Every structure is written in structure tokens, then in C-alpha cells.
Amino acid sequence: MNEDRPDISVVVIVYNDEARLDTAVRSVLEQTLRNVEVVIVDDRSTDRSYEVAQGLAARHPARVRAHRLDENSGGCGAPRNHGIDQARGTYVLFLDSDDVLERNACRNMLEAAETTGADLVSGLCVRVHVDSRGGKEVKWYPWLYNRTRTLESISELPDLLVFDTLSTNKCYRREFLVREGLRFPVGIHYEDLLFSAQAYAAARRITLIPNRVYDWRVMDKAAAKSISNRRAEIANFAHRMEIHRRVDRMLADRGLADLTFFKDVKFLKHDLVLHLRDLPFRDAAYRQEFAAIARGYLESIDRAAFDEVEPIHAICAYLLGRSDWDNLLPAVDTLTNRDKISSPLVERDGRVYWCAEHIDDDGGDGGDGGDGGDSSGSSDSGETGETGEAAFARHVLDVTELGYHTKPVEKMFLRNVLTGYEEIAGSGGHGATGGTVRLAGRITNPLGVVPPGARLTGELEFGARRKGVRFQTFRFPVRTLRHEGEFIAWEASVDLAHGLRPLGVVDAVWDVRLRLGVDGVRTTTRLTASEPGLAVGRSPVRPRLTRLVADHIEPEVSARGHLSFRVVTRERVEALVGRGVRGTPGRLAKSGYRKARTVRKKLTSGPTKIRIYHEVFSRLPVKKGLVVFESHLGRQYSDSPRALYEEMRRQDLDFDAVWSYAGGTPAGFPPDATLVRRWSLPYLKALARAEFWVDNQSYPLKLTKRPQTTYLQTWHGSALKRMGFDEAEWKLRTRGAQEQQQRVLDRFDRFLIRSEHDVRTLARAFRLKERTLLRVGYPRNDALVAARRREEETGLRERGALAAELGIPDDRAVLLYAPTFRQHGGRQRRFELPFDVERFADEFGDRYVLLVRSHYLNHVVLPPSVRGRVVDVSAHHDVTPLLALADGLITDYSSVMFDYALLGRPMFFFAYDYEEYVHEGRGTYFDLRERAPGPVVRTEDELYVALASLDEQVVKYREAREGFVAEFGEYDTGTAARSIVDQFFAQWRRA
């Protein structure tokens, strides 16, 4: 290595950052690779930055050089270009004065470049939030850097071009920069986007390394925003658009136009979103100029990119292109608050759309940039409009799959826009107020979910934002509530002076919510302040820490656009409090608070709860007659635990029942039992003291069952797919992990068996001992056996109250579609139906009502066009009543097939992905295609042919169904619950 020539030149640019420049430069000088030089380029700072740079150069004359531009360039491009010119190293890196290099960055990048011959090496950047409490760190698109890889062209990994647009986490061969004439654009922001794109496109080879190389130090609370974060300036957005246009031209010139699509997707889901979220805080003039700048670029975007982003991203982009502010601003509210329903929505032809405008457009120019009411085209444009702009509008604005139309009002987070804010003057004169504020607003009523005749109630609730000081909330009645079709209008007067009593220092910010009651059920809304300058002023308030602390409160708008109030602390008190916080009392108070918080966190942690269970609760005496029930990890009141519990109640046994529930407020659980939240201390105490555990899946794995406790494991279905130690995944675990899993399974004192198939599969897979097996069948299936017997004895099928509850006409047969669990579906585990449900409704709607019940870990959304013909019953905890109601079952591989067979009714197996399920999944114990007691179909057309006649299926597969029941349900004789009671709980029968 030539010692006269550095291996790497690190160009450090600085402007008015004298305090942090030394730290940045030291991160270079302390690199484990020593042959590195620092080229500092000062962009004509007005502080002492250049003097600091000169001092560093004087102290390290062989390694640091300082340069200064003749005049300030206003950006990063010019100083970096100057640094490239001055660099003497074989490779060049760029470092900003407020960031640092990881200590091994230069060595790792040099080795990668020399080994692979790459023109460009890129490593992992980490955003370090230096002013956060916990020193939060966020990796910058880490999936790009999960391993070392070398690309011969950026086309091999378009995501790199799209997402990692930084210039600072990269090492460039200087000869490459010179050969390609790569320079940063000057006089325009977002220069990194263009420079990085040019470098990616020109590089003959690119190497990515999984090493951390660059710490991007972020100051969230900085008084002065960085250039790229000054989004209140319209020029900022104009610069971003110009850079994107230049990137597009560059890609086209280099024959890489196909990469533009990937960049378009990123623009819709990231670049544009950054600016859209700020629109509610900007005035009308800014919005109009913003739309004018964006419109031309949006028209150039490949419309296929709209399908690659989330629906709300596409909706906002489309409405922005149409300058439809009436619909765009509510959409931006949903963009910022993802669960909020901000539009009244509209239903057309069985589909739900964000708005009625545009879906019948004739493809016009989108209006004159005024309000959204004038931007929709005529609906009489004929076929051209339907196949052009209207078709695209319908495609983008279709929100059927989001399932808004399926939610009851109490499950909705509705937009509540503030329309009026007025301080009522008091008697003090000189503009003083009496402390009363009159508020008015308008709550979105999507698809008329609040009917005109509904009984409406409301109250405004004020609560301190800081969690630790939420001692109480203050409520004020909403006197006026009226139905206005697509909206619910409201008005209220709030006496802040007398009705709100904050402490005054620790609870400075108060959030406001309106709790709306609709016929006795409640939904909570936030107050969206979408018009700048609407909520202004000051009102007197009386803090409990006396008025010496603060005596006024004023409105402000949160980052998410919601109205809140801030207690205004007197300046003199602020100084006093500031000195106290910085002094000894403040340090002691903060130290005490941190210790208390640490103790509380420790006491509520998982390991602590487990220790309390074993060391405290398990030393308490077992409580005779205490039974803890749980179904599907606390998610439901269902299945065999429910059936056994109800049999115990029917026999009037003398026992104490506890049911566990997961999540928020429990729904559907029995009122005559004690309810405990899963993993809470009362839950752990109940388990430790219980005489019996009854569940169908597993109580927490790390809880040891006491010898005095009997664990009845009812399980939740016979097995088609391989289970337990028959799974390849379990076999690959370490011996220690397998032994730990076996200890969990050994907690079962009794395991319910419904056939010898269960013995050969489940019992063997769980390595259960023979004495554990209880051959009585499943309590949940007692009702199915009884239903078949009644039907055979009377010749009649009783539908019961459930059919009426679901609105099923008497002249319609009922089909139940109950598929197994699917891993895919994203974070929300949405299950996409494998057939066209609208086609099904059109073909069979006059004969069948289809009930769709997704697995409890999945969920499905049905379009409103099938309403009344297809019904989502996934919210019904217990599947047994649905099985009893159904005249036929459609499933794939769900164990529900073994239960439904007991009814002797037709079954259809839609195994559209059989090979994938069997060979790429866990495998199966038998070939369903050979043993299924009904037709196994692979396509939608085959399914519809099979469904054409239920009567034919009844006769054709009768023997197969009887054989199926004999093999897989031989112990399901309808007496399981009674048998278990006789064996374990008979002593609790009352005299």
C-alpha cells in the first residue's frame, strides 16, 4: 500500500456546526484503518466552524486538511464536489459534521472493495436519536444489508436504488467518480437522491456488506430543522419534484427506464406521504401551489404503481392529482391516523368507494384547482369515460377490501372535524374571557352507520397526555347532537376556568376526546383541527398547584392533527422550575421517578410474573372446587371447555369458575363466572390455586402445574396435518428444547380422545402415556350427535334462533365455508377467499346462503354486494352452532371436517393448493383425496359443479361419511361432557 497516498479520503462537510465537527472528525481519525485522510470543507460558516477545522488540521497535519468555499452554497452539493476534487485517496467517503463513522467502517468497506473490485460499496446506516430517552436506534432499510452480496447491475436489486438513496453510507472508487463525471447537483435540495441514482446506474459492480458503517445522528427536538425537513417551505417540495424528474431522465438515458416503476412506487408510499401529512397545517395558497407542482409529476407515474401501495396512499395521490380538497384532506387524516374512517363513503353496485366524486368521470382535467366539489366529471360520458378515467378512479377509490362496511359503530374510529371554536368573553373587559369555550364539530357517518332515528348522547373528555399523571379525567356534556345525513353535527360549551383542574406543571398537555353514544353503544373520536388558525386564544384555568404556577390554558394542534390544550406556565415560574429541575432537588426527584418506574416495569415483566407464580402463589393452598377454563389461549368462550362448563352448570355443581380472556374488554363470556385477563396476576393466582385446569390448547408454557392440580386437556380437533414431534421443525430442535417441550406436554393429566386415529397421531406426536388418554369424545360434539339423533327420529331439521339472527330465509339452504389457518395475509392476517364470492352469490344466491367463518387467527372481508346471500360469521366464538345450522360444509384441511361428519350431511373439500399445503407445509397423516367423505375439487368451476345438488351429494357419499365417522369419531357418542363430570366432578353435586 502506498503510504503517500491514503487508502480512503473522508470528505467532512460543515456549516455552522462548530460544536459537533470535532466529534465527526475524531470518528475518522480513530478508525481501525489508519491510512485514512480527512478533507474538511466548510461552506462559508458564520460561526467558528472553519477555525475548528483549521485547529484540527494543525494538530493532525499529515491526516487532516481544511478548505473553505468562497461563498455559502446553501446546500451539501458544492462542498462535497470540492471535497472530491481535493481528495487524494483511492476511495472517497462522505461524512456530515453532525454524524459519525462506525469505528471499523473504513476497514470493512476497503476490504470489500478490494476483494470484489466494486466501484461502490454500501453498508448499513443506523439512525441514532440522540435526544431520545432510551437512545433509540433505527436501522436504515436493514433487509438490504442482511448479507454480503455483489451486484453486476443495479437492475439485480431495484430496491437498493429505490430505498437507500443516501450518499453517506457508501465508499466510492475515486477513479470511478472521475471517469463517470459524477458530481452532486448544486443549488437544489435532495442532492443525494440524484447522486446516488447516478452512482448506482453507472457502477460496473456494487457490493453490499452487512456491517454497520454510518451513524446518522438525529436531533428530534432541534430548534432549527434540517434543509430536507423544512417542509413548510413550498420550495422544498419543488426541489424534491425536480430531483425526481432528473432521476427519471437519467434512468431513461441509461436504458434503465424499467427501474422507474420501482421508484414510482416508493414516491407514492414515501416521498409524497412526507409532504401530504403536512397539508392540514398549511393555508389554501400553499395547498394550491403544492397541487400544481405535484399534478404534472403524478400524471407521469405508471398507473400500475398505484396497485403496489396501500389503498390510502393511492387514494391520496389520486385526489391530489384532481385537486379535490374536500375528499383529500379527510384522506390525509386517515393517512396520518391509520384506523380512522374519515370519509362518509359511498356504495355503488355492491362495492364501497372512498367518495362518490370521480368514479363517473369522463377523464377531464380534474377541475381548476379549486374545491373538490367541482372536480368530478360528467357521468354521461359513455364508454370512453368508463374504460378510462372513471375505471381508474373506481379502481383506486374502491375500499371494499378494507372492510369499513363490516364494522359496527362501536368498532369505528370516526373522523370528528372541528368546525367552530369561540372563546366567550367574560366581564373583565379588555378582551378577557370568562374561561368558557364554545366548540362545534362534525362527525363522519360512513354509509349511514348512525341511522336517522338513533338516540344520540355525547360528552367531551379531557385527559392529561402524560401517562404517569392521569389521575382523573374531566367531562363536559355535549348539549347539541343532530343527524345531518353523512355527518353528525355537535356543539358544546366547556367551562375551562372551573371545570378543568390540572396540577399545573407535570400535566401540561391535555387531549380532548368526544365520546359519542348511539342507541346505548359508544365510540370514541378525536377532534381534528384541519383548518389553520381556527383554534386560537387563551382561557383562564385554576391549577391545583395554585395560580402561581400557571393561570391560562391555550389550544394547540398535535402532530397527528388533533386538538389539545396546553397549560401555559408563567415565565417566572418556568425559570424557577427550570432551576429546581437542574438543581439537587430536581436530580433527586428525577432519580426517584426513574427508580420507581424501573421497579414498576420490573414488577410487571414476564420473568417477574413467572417468579411470583412459582415463589408466591404456588405456596398458597389449593382451593377446592376452583376450576380455571380457557379456550384458544383466552380468545374465545367456545369449544369443549365451554361445553363442559355449561354441563357443569346444568347439573348445578357447587364449584368456583374462572374464565381467562385475552385482549381488551371481554365479550361473550359467561356472566356467572369470574373473568381474569390472561397473564395478569389474578390469572396466575387462579392457576396456582386451582383444583382443575381445563383448556383446549395450552396454558402458558413456563408455568409448572402443581401436583394437587388436575389438568384436563380437551384439545381442539383431530389431526390431518402432522403435529408435535412428528413435525420436522420439532425434530430439528436441540435435545434441551425437546425436553423442555416434553415437560410442557407432561403437564396433561388427561387428554381427550375421540378415536383411535387420535391415539396413533396426536397421542404419539405428543408422546403421551396411555394412562393419560381419556376415550370419551369431545364435549363440544355432544350437541352435534344430539342434533343428528333428533333429525333421524323426527325427520325434521331444527334451525333454531341462530338462523333468524343471521337473517336466513326459510327457503334457502345453508352452506358453511370454514377453511383452515393461513400463514399469509400480512400483519392483519387477512384471508383472501379462493373463489369469487360475488360469482357465488350470483349463481347460488337464490338457493343457498353461504356462511363464511375464517380461522380465529385470520379474518375475511366481504363486499356489500353479497349482503344477505353471503354472511361473515367469523365473529361467532363457537363454531358448533354454525355446524348444526349448516346443510352442507365446504372446507379445505380444517379439523372441522371430523366434527361436521357426525351430522351425516354433505361435505365439499376445496383443496385448491393441496400439493403446496402437503409438501411445503407440515405434511399430513393421510391422503385427503383418498379418504375424504365428499368430492375433493381443485378449481372454482369444479366446486360450483359439485354444489349444484346437495341431495345428490347426500346419497352419493353416504357410505363414505359413515366410514369416516367410524374411523375418526368412534368415541363421539354424545355423552362426553356427562362422562367427564361423572369421573371428575361428581363429588360437587349438591345434596
PDB file of N, CA, C and O in Angstrom, residues 42 98 158 179 183 258 333 339 349 392 395 410 522 541 570 590 604 613 633 638 715 719 734 939 963:
ATOM      1  N   ASP A  42     -15.596  23.598   4.576  1.00  0.00           N
ATOM      2  CA  ASP A  42     -16.529  24.495   5.256  1.00  0.00           C
ATOM      3  C   ASP A  42     -17.297  25.311   4.223  1.00  0.00           C
ATOM      4  O   ASP A  42     -16.701  25.940   3.343  1.00  0.00           O
ATOM      5  N   ASP A  98     -22.476  16.480  11.668  1.00  0.00           N
ATOM      6  CA  ASP A  98     -23.264  16.093  12.834  1.00  0.00           C
ATOM      7  C   ASP A  98     -23.425  14.587  12.961  1.00  0.00           C
ATOM      8  O   ASP A  98     -24.184  14.104  13.810  1.00  0.00           O
ATOM      9  N   PRO A 158     -33.459  -3.618  -7.606  1.00  0.00           N
ATOM     10  CA  PRO A 158     -34.033  -2.274  -7.722  1.00  0.00           C
ATOM     11  C   PRO A 158     -34.324  -1.620  -6.374  1.00  0.00           C
ATOM     12  O   PRO A 158     -34.297  -0.391  -6.271  1.00  0.00           O
ATOM     13  N   ARG A 179     -14.114   9.152 -13.728  1.00  0.00           N
ATOM     14  CA  ARG A 179     -14.391   8.592 -15.053  1.00  0.00           C
ATOM     15  C   ARG A 179     -15.815   8.883 -15.511  1.00  0.00           C
ATOM     16  O   ARG A 179     -16.065   9.227 -16.673  1.00  0.00           O
ATOM     17  N   ARG A 183     -21.022  14.160 -10.088  1.00  0.00           N
ATOM     18  CA  ARG A 183     -20.996  15.341  -9.230  1.00  0.00           C
ATOM     19  C   ARG A 183     -22.373  15.505  -8.591  1.00  0.00           C
ATOM     20  O   ARG A 183     -23.397  15.101  -9.146  1.00  0.00           O
ATOM     21  N   ASP A 258     -37.009   0.744 -16.975  1.00  0.00           N
ATOM     22  CA  ASP A 258     -37.843  -0.202 -16.244  1.00  0.00           C
ATOM     23  C   ASP A 258     -37.717  -0.016 -14.733  1.00  0.00           C
ATOM     24  O   ASP A 258     -38.614  -0.391 -13.966  1.00  0.00           O
ATOM     25  N   ASP A 333     -56.117  12.672   6.762  1.00  0.00           N
ATOM     26  CA  ASP A 333     -56.365  12.362   8.170  1.00  0.00           C
ATOM     27  C   ASP A 333     -56.238  10.860   8.408  1.00  0.00           C
ATOM     28  O   ASP A 333     -55.645  10.410   9.396  1.00  0.00           O
ATOM     29  N   ASP A 339     -56.279   3.983  11.486  1.00  0.00           N
ATOM     30  CA  ASP A 339     -57.537   3.279  11.728  1.00  0.00           C
ATOM     31  C   ASP A 339     -58.755   4.193  11.604  1.00  0.00           C
ATOM     32  O   ASP A 339     -59.888   3.742  11.757  1.00  0.00           O
ATOM     33  N   ASP A 349     -73.114  -0.387  -6.822  1.00  0.00           N
ATOM     34  CA  ASP A 349     -73.035  -1.689  -7.489  1.00  0.00           C
ATOM     35  C   ASP A 349     -72.352  -2.738  -6.618  1.00  0.00           C
ATOM     36  O   ASP A 349     -71.546  -3.553  -7.090  1.00  0.00           O
ATOM     37  N   PHE A 392     -60.332   3.929 -13.805  1.00  0.00           N
ATOM     38  CA  PHE A 392     -59.174   4.067 -12.921  1.00  0.00           C
ATOM     39  C   PHE A 392     -59.590   4.638 -11.566  1.00  0.00           C
ATOM     40  O   PHE A 392     -59.122   4.193 -10.513  1.00  0.00           O
ATOM     41  N   HIS A 395     -61.157   1.993  -9.544  1.00  0.00           N
ATOM     42  CA  HIS A 395     -60.137   1.051  -9.076  1.00  0.00           C
ATOM     43  C   HIS A 395     -59.398   1.602  -7.854  1.00  0.00           C
ATOM     44  O   HIS A 395     -59.192   0.890  -6.867  1.00  0.00           O
ATOM     45  N   GLU A 410     -69.537   0.941  17.238  1.00  0.00           N
ATOM     46  CA  GLU A 410     -68.656   0.946  18.410  1.00  0.00           C
ATOM     47  C   GLU A 410     -67.241   0.496  18.083  1.00  0.00           C
ATOM     48  O   GLU A 410     -66.323   0.705  18.883  1.00  0.00           O
ATOM     49  N   ARG A 522     -71.081   3.011  22.544  1.00  0.00           N
ATOM     50  CA  ARG A 522     -70.253   4.214  22.469  1.00  0.00           C
ATOM     51  C   ARG A 522     -69.072   4.017  21.541  1.00  0.00           C
ATOM     52  O   ARG A 522     -68.504   2.936  21.443  1.00  0.00           O
ATOM     53  N   VAL A 541     -57.504  29.289  33.758  1.00  0.00           N
ATOM     54  CA  VAL A 541     -57.637  27.968  34.344  1.00  0.00           C
ATOM     55  C   VAL A 541     -57.090  28.022  35.768  1.00  0.00           C
ATOM     56  O   VAL A 541     -56.268  28.901  36.088  1.00  0.00           O
ATOM     57  N   ARG A 570     -46.311  30.338  33.827  1.00  0.00           N
ATOM     58  CA  ARG A 570     -45.787  31.708  33.915  1.00  0.00           C
ATOM     59  C   ARG A 570     -44.275  31.701  33.723  1.00  0.00           C
ATOM     60  O   ARG A 570     -43.581  30.789  34.173  1.00  0.00           O
ATOM     61  N   LYS A 590     -35.999  13.385  39.895  1.00  0.00           N
ATOM     62  CA  LYS A 590     -35.943  12.604  38.662  1.00  0.00           C
ATOM     63  C   LYS A 590     -35.372  11.210  38.915  1.00  0.00           C
ATOM     64  O   LYS A 590     -35.824  10.227  38.347  1.00  0.00           O
ATOM     65  N   THR A 604     -43.955  -5.815  36.616  1.00  0.00           N
ATOM     66  CA  THR A 604     -44.958  -6.235  35.638  1.00  0.00           C
ATOM     67  C   THR A 604     -44.340  -6.996  34.467  1.00  0.00           C
ATOM     68  O   THR A 604     -45.051  -7.316  33.512  1.00  0.00           O
ATOM     69  N   TYR A 613     -45.526 -16.364  40.375  1.00  0.00           N
ATOM     70  CA  TYR A 613     -46.372 -17.558  40.288  1.00  0.00           C
ATOM     71  C   TYR A 613     -45.752 -18.720  41.073  1.00  0.00           C
ATOM     72  O   TYR A 613     -46.434 -19.400  41.846  1.00  0.00           O
ATOM     73  N   LEU A 633     -56.345 -19.983  23.901  1.00  0.00           N
ATOM     74  CA  LEU A 633     -55.453 -19.002  24.518  1.00  0.00           C
ATOM     75  C   LEU A 633     -56.208 -17.777  25.029  1.00  0.00           C
ATOM     76  O   LEU A 633     -55.674 -16.666  25.040  1.00  0.00           O
ATOM     77  N   SER A 638     -65.689 -20.832  23.996  1.00  0.00           N
ATOM     78  CA  SER A 638     -66.073 -21.751  22.936  1.00  0.00           C
ATOM     79  C   SER A 638     -65.553 -23.142  23.221  1.00  0.00           C
ATOM     80  O   SER A 638     -64.918 -23.414  24.238  1.00  0.00           O
ATOM     81  N   TRP A 715     -58.173 -30.560  23.978  1.00  0.00           N
ATOM     82  CA  TRP A 715     -57.641 -30.356  22.624  1.00  0.00           C
ATOM     83  C   TRP A 715     -58.723 -29.783  21.724  1.00  0.00           C
ATOM     84  O   TRP A 715     -59.863 -29.557  22.143  1.00  0.00           O
ATOM     85  N   ALA A 719     -56.395 -34.770  13.955  1.00  0.00           N
ATOM     86  CA  ALA A 719     -55.299 -34.244  13.139  1.00  0.00           C
ATOM     87  C   ALA A 719     -55.322 -34.786  11.717  1.00  0.00           C
ATOM     88  O   ALA A 719     -55.354 -35.999  11.505  1.00  0.00           O
ATOM     89  N   THR A 734     -33.002 -28.631  19.421  1.00  0.00           N
ATOM     90  CA  THR A 734     -31.967 -29.248  20.248  1.00  0.00           C
ATOM     91  C   THR A 734     -32.595 -30.205  21.253  1.00  0.00           C
ATOM     92  O   THR A 734     -33.805 -30.131  21.539  1.00  0.00           O
ATOM     93  N   THR A 939     -60.631 -26.543  -8.499  1.00  0.00           N
ATOM     94  CA  THR A 939     -60.896 -25.254  -9.126  1.00  0.00           C
ATOM     95  C   THR A 939     -62.266 -24.742  -8.707  1.00  0.00           C
ATOM     96  O   THR A 939     -63.126 -25.488  -8.231  1.00  0.00           O
ATOM     97  N   GLY A 963     -68.304 -44.361   7.091  1.00  0.00           N
ATOM     98  CA  GLY A 963     -66.989 -44.921   7.346  1.00  0.00           C
ATOM     99  C   GLY A 963     -66.046 -43.899   7.966  1.00  0.00           C
ATOM    100  O   GLY A 963     -65.219 -44.233   8.829  1.00  0.00           O
TER     101      GLY A 963
END
